[in-house]
XYZ file of C-alpha atoms in Angstrom:
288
model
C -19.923 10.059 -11.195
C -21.951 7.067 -13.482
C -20.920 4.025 -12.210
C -21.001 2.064 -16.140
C -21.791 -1.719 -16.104
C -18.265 -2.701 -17.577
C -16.593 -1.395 -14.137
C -18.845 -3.574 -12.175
C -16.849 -6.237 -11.646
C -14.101 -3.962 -10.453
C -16.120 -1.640 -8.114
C -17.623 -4.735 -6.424
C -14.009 -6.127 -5.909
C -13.106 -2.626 -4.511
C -15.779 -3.023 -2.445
C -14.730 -6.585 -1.034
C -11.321 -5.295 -0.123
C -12.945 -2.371 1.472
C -14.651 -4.610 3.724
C -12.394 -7.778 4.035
C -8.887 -6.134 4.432
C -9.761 -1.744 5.594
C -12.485 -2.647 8.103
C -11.696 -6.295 9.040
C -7.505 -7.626 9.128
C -8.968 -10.532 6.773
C -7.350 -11.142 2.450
C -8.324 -10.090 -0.693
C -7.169 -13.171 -2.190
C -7.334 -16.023 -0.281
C -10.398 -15.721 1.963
C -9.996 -17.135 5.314
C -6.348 -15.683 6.053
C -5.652 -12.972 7.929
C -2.979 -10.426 5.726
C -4.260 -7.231 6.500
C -3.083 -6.854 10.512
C -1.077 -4.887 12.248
C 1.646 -6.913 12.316
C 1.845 -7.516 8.803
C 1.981 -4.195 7.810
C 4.323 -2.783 10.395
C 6.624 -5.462 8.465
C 6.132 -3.481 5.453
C 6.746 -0.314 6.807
C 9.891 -1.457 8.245
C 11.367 -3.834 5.402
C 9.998 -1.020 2.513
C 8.183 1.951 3.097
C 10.630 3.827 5.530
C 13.589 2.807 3.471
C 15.374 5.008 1.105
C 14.787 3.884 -2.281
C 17.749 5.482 -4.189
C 20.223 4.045 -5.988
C 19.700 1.618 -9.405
C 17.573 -1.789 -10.151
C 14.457 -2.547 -11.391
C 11.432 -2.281 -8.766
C 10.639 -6.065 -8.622
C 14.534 -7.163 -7.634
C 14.828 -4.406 -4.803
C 11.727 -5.505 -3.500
C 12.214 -9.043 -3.582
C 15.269 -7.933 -1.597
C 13.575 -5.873 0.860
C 11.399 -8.342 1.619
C 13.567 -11.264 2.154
C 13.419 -10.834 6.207
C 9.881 -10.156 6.200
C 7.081 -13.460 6.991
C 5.537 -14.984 4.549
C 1.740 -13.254 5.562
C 3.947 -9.752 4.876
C 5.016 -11.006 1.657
C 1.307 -11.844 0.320
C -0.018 -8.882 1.555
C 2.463 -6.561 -0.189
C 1.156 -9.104 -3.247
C -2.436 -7.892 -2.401
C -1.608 -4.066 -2.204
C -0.319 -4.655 -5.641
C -3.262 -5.927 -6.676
C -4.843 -3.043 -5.237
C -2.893 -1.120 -7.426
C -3.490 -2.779 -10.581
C -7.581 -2.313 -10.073
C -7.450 1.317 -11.557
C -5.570 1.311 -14.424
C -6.798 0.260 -18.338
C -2.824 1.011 -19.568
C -2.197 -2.998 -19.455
C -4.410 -5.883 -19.550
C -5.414 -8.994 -16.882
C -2.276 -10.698 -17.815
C 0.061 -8.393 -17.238
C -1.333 -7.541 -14.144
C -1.270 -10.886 -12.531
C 2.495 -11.332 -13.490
C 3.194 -8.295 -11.486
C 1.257 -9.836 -8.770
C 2.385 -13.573 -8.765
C 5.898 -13.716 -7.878
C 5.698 -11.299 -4.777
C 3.031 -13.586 -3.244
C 5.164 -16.607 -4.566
C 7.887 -15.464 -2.819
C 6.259 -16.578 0.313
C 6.714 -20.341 -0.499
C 3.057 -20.748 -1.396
C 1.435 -20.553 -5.257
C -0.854 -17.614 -6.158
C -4.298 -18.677 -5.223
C -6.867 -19.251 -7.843
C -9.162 -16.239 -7.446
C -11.769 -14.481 -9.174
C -10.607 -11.324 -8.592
C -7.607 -11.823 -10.532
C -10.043 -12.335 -13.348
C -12.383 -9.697 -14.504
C -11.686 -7.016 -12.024
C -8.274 -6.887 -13.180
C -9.373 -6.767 -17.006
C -11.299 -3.573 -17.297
C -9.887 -1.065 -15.449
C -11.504 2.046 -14.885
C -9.097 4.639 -16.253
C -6.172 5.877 -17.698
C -2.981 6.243 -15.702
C 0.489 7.926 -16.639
C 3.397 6.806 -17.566
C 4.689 8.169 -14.117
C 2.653 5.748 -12.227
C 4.791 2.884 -13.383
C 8.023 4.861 -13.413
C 7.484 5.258 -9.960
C 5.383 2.358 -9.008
C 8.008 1.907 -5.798
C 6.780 5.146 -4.567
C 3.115 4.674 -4.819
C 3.566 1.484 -3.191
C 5.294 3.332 -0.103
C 1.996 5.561 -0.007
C -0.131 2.726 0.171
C 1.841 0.921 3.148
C 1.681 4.420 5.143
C -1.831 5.597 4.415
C -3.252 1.751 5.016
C -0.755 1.796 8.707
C -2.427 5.154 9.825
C -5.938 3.935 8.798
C -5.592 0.425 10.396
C -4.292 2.096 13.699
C -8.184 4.174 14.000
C -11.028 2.989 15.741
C -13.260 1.095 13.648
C -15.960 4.237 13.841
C -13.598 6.416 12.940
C -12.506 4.160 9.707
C -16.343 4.024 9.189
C -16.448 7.960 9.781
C -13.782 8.497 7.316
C -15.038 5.959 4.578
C -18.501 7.885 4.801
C -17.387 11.278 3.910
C -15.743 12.269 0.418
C -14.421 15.231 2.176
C -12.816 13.475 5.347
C -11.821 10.604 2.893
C -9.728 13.384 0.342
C -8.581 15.010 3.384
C -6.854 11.174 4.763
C -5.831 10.568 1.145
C -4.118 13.626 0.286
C -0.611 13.229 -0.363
C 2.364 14.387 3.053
C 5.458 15.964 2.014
C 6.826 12.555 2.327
C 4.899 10.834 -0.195
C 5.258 13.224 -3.252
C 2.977 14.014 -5.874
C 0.892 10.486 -6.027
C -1.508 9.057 -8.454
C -2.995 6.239 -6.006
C -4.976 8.512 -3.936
C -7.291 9.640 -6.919
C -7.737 6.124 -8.245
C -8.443 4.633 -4.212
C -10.633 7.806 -3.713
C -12.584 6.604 -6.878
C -12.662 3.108 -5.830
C -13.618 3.418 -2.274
C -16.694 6.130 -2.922
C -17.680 5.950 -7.241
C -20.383 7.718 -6.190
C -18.450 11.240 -5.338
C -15.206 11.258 -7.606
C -15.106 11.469 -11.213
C -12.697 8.555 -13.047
C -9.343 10.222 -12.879
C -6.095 9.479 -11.698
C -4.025 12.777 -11.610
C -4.577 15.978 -10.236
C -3.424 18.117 -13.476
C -6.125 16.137 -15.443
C -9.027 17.288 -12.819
C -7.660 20.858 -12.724
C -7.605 20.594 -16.966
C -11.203 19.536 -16.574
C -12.314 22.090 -14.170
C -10.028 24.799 -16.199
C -12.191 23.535 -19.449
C -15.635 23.993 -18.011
C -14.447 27.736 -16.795
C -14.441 27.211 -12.768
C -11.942 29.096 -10.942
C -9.201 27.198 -9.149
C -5.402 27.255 -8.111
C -2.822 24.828 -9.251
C -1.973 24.883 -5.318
C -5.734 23.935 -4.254
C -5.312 20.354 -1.784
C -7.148 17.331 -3.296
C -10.158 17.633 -1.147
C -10.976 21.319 -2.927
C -10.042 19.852 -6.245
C -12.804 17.114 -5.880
C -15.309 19.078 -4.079
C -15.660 21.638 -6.679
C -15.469 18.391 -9.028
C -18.537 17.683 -7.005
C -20.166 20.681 -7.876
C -19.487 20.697 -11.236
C -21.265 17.490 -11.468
C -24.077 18.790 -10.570
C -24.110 21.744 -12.778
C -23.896 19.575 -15.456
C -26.145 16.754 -14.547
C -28.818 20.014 -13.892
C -27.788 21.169 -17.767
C -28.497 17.709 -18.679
C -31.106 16.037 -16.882
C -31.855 13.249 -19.659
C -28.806 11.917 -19.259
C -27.666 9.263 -16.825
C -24.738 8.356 -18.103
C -22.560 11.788 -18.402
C -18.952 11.114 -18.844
C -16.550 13.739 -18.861
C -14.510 11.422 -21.232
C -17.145 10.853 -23.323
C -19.208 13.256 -25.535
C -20.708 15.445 -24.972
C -18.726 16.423 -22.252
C -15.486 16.030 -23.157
C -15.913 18.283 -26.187
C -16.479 21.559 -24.333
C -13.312 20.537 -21.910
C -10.765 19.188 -24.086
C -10.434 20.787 -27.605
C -7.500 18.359 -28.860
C -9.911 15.206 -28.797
C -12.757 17.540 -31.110
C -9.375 18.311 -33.509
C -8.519 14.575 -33.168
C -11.766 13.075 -33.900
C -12.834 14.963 -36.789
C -9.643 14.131 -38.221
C -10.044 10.325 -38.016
C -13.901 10.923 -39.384
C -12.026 12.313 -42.157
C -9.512 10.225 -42.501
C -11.764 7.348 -42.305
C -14.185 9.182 -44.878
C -11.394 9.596 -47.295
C -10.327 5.357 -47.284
C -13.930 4.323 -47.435
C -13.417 6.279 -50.927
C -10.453 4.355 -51.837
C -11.762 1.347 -51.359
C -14.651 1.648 -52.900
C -12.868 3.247 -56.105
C -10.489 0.371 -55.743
C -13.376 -2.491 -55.154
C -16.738 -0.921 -56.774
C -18.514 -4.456 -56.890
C -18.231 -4.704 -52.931
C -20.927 -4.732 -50.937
């Protein structure tokens, strides 16, 4: 997959958590702590992410009150997995994404630090999630605590081992019973290796995509099949156009021999737009 200038800024924060908080126990956020340890996140998966999460409230009250026991360094770490989180998506903007980020580290006693990656990382995204990811944002957030506890608890070559394959990373991301059908582990898949996933946050989108561009594929396939014969499609169509550095399957020309509703759509807003350029120029003939 193109990496596009506009996700730099994101990819390179990616790539400072990566190092800080998956290989070392250091922050995200406030450089010089130490968030990402074992301790901390044991606190997590005992205050959150082995707790039933039935019954009613809105996600940011229950987990305040989950993690009322927990330390302060637990608190501000579940703040930076919610940052981690908000990296992906282009649904909301910077703003909104701090303010979902704030108050849990502010429930530790201390203010939000001023950092840079709250800035621009946070403002451009890289793609589009669903409405689902939200709706169940409590859910995703219990993925993150259990996949980050079994990663932290491997060697450090094995982590490397892991972080170096796209096939041994799908096969650690893919989704247990327990967690449920999960958008995280396409977007953290994307953010951890650019190089060898394409953009996309949901399995039913990649299997639309490969469905499109006629490759052969069941609905049951895990994720690591789903992105490997991504893989290869990517190279079928990097061979078919070998000008072209900067092939997007959301983009044209791509996404016009994959997704037939956004040819319909555009040519009608080319039309549309065709047919109030001649309004207004009936209406204001002297224009220019």
């Amino acid at each position: 997959m193109p990496s596009f200038p506009i996700w730099k800024a994101t990819l390179d924060a990616a790539e400072e958590w990566k190092l800080r908080c998956l290989l070392d126990d250091g922050s995200v956020l406030a450089p010089g702590e130490s968030l990402w340890t074992d301790e901390h996140i044991q606190e997590l998966m005992e205050h959150f992410a082995e707790e039933s999460l039935s019954g009613a409230g809105q996600f940011m009250p229950r987990l305040e009150s989950r993690l009322e026991p927990a330390s302060p360094g637990a608190k501000r770490l579940a703040a930076e997995m919610i940052w981690v989180m908000m990296l992906f998506p282009v649904n909301f903007g910077q703003d909104t994404k701090v303010e979902k980020i704030r108050p849990v580290w502010e429930w530790s006693g201390d203010p939000l630090p001023d950092s840079p990656l709250l800035g621009e990382p946070l403002a451009r995204g890289i793609g589009a999630v669903g409405s689902s990811y939200m709706n169940y944002q409590p859910l995703e957030l219990k993925y993150l605590i259990r996949r980050v506890s079994e990663f932290k608890a491997l060697e450090q070559d094995e982590r490397l081992r892991i972080l170096g394959d796209p096939e041994a990373l799908s096969r650690f991301l893919a989704p247990r019973e327990e967690d449920g059908a999960r958008q995280l582990p396409h977007m953290l898949a994307y953010l951890l290796r650019p190089e060898d996933y394409e953009n996309i946050a949901a399995k039913a989108v990649k299997l639309r995509v490969l469905e499109g561009f006629g490759v052969e594929i069941d609905a049951s396939a895990s994720l690591g099949e789903v992105d490997t014969a991504l893989r290869t499609l990517r190279s079928r169509l990097q061979a078919e156009y070998p000008d072209r550095d900067d092939l997007d399957l959301f983009r044209p020309p791509l996404i016009d021999r994959w997704d037939p509703m956004e040819v319909e759509a555009r040519e009608f807003i080319d039309d549309a737009l065709l047919q109030a350029r001649s309004v207004f120029q009936k209406r204001f003939p002297d224009f220019e």
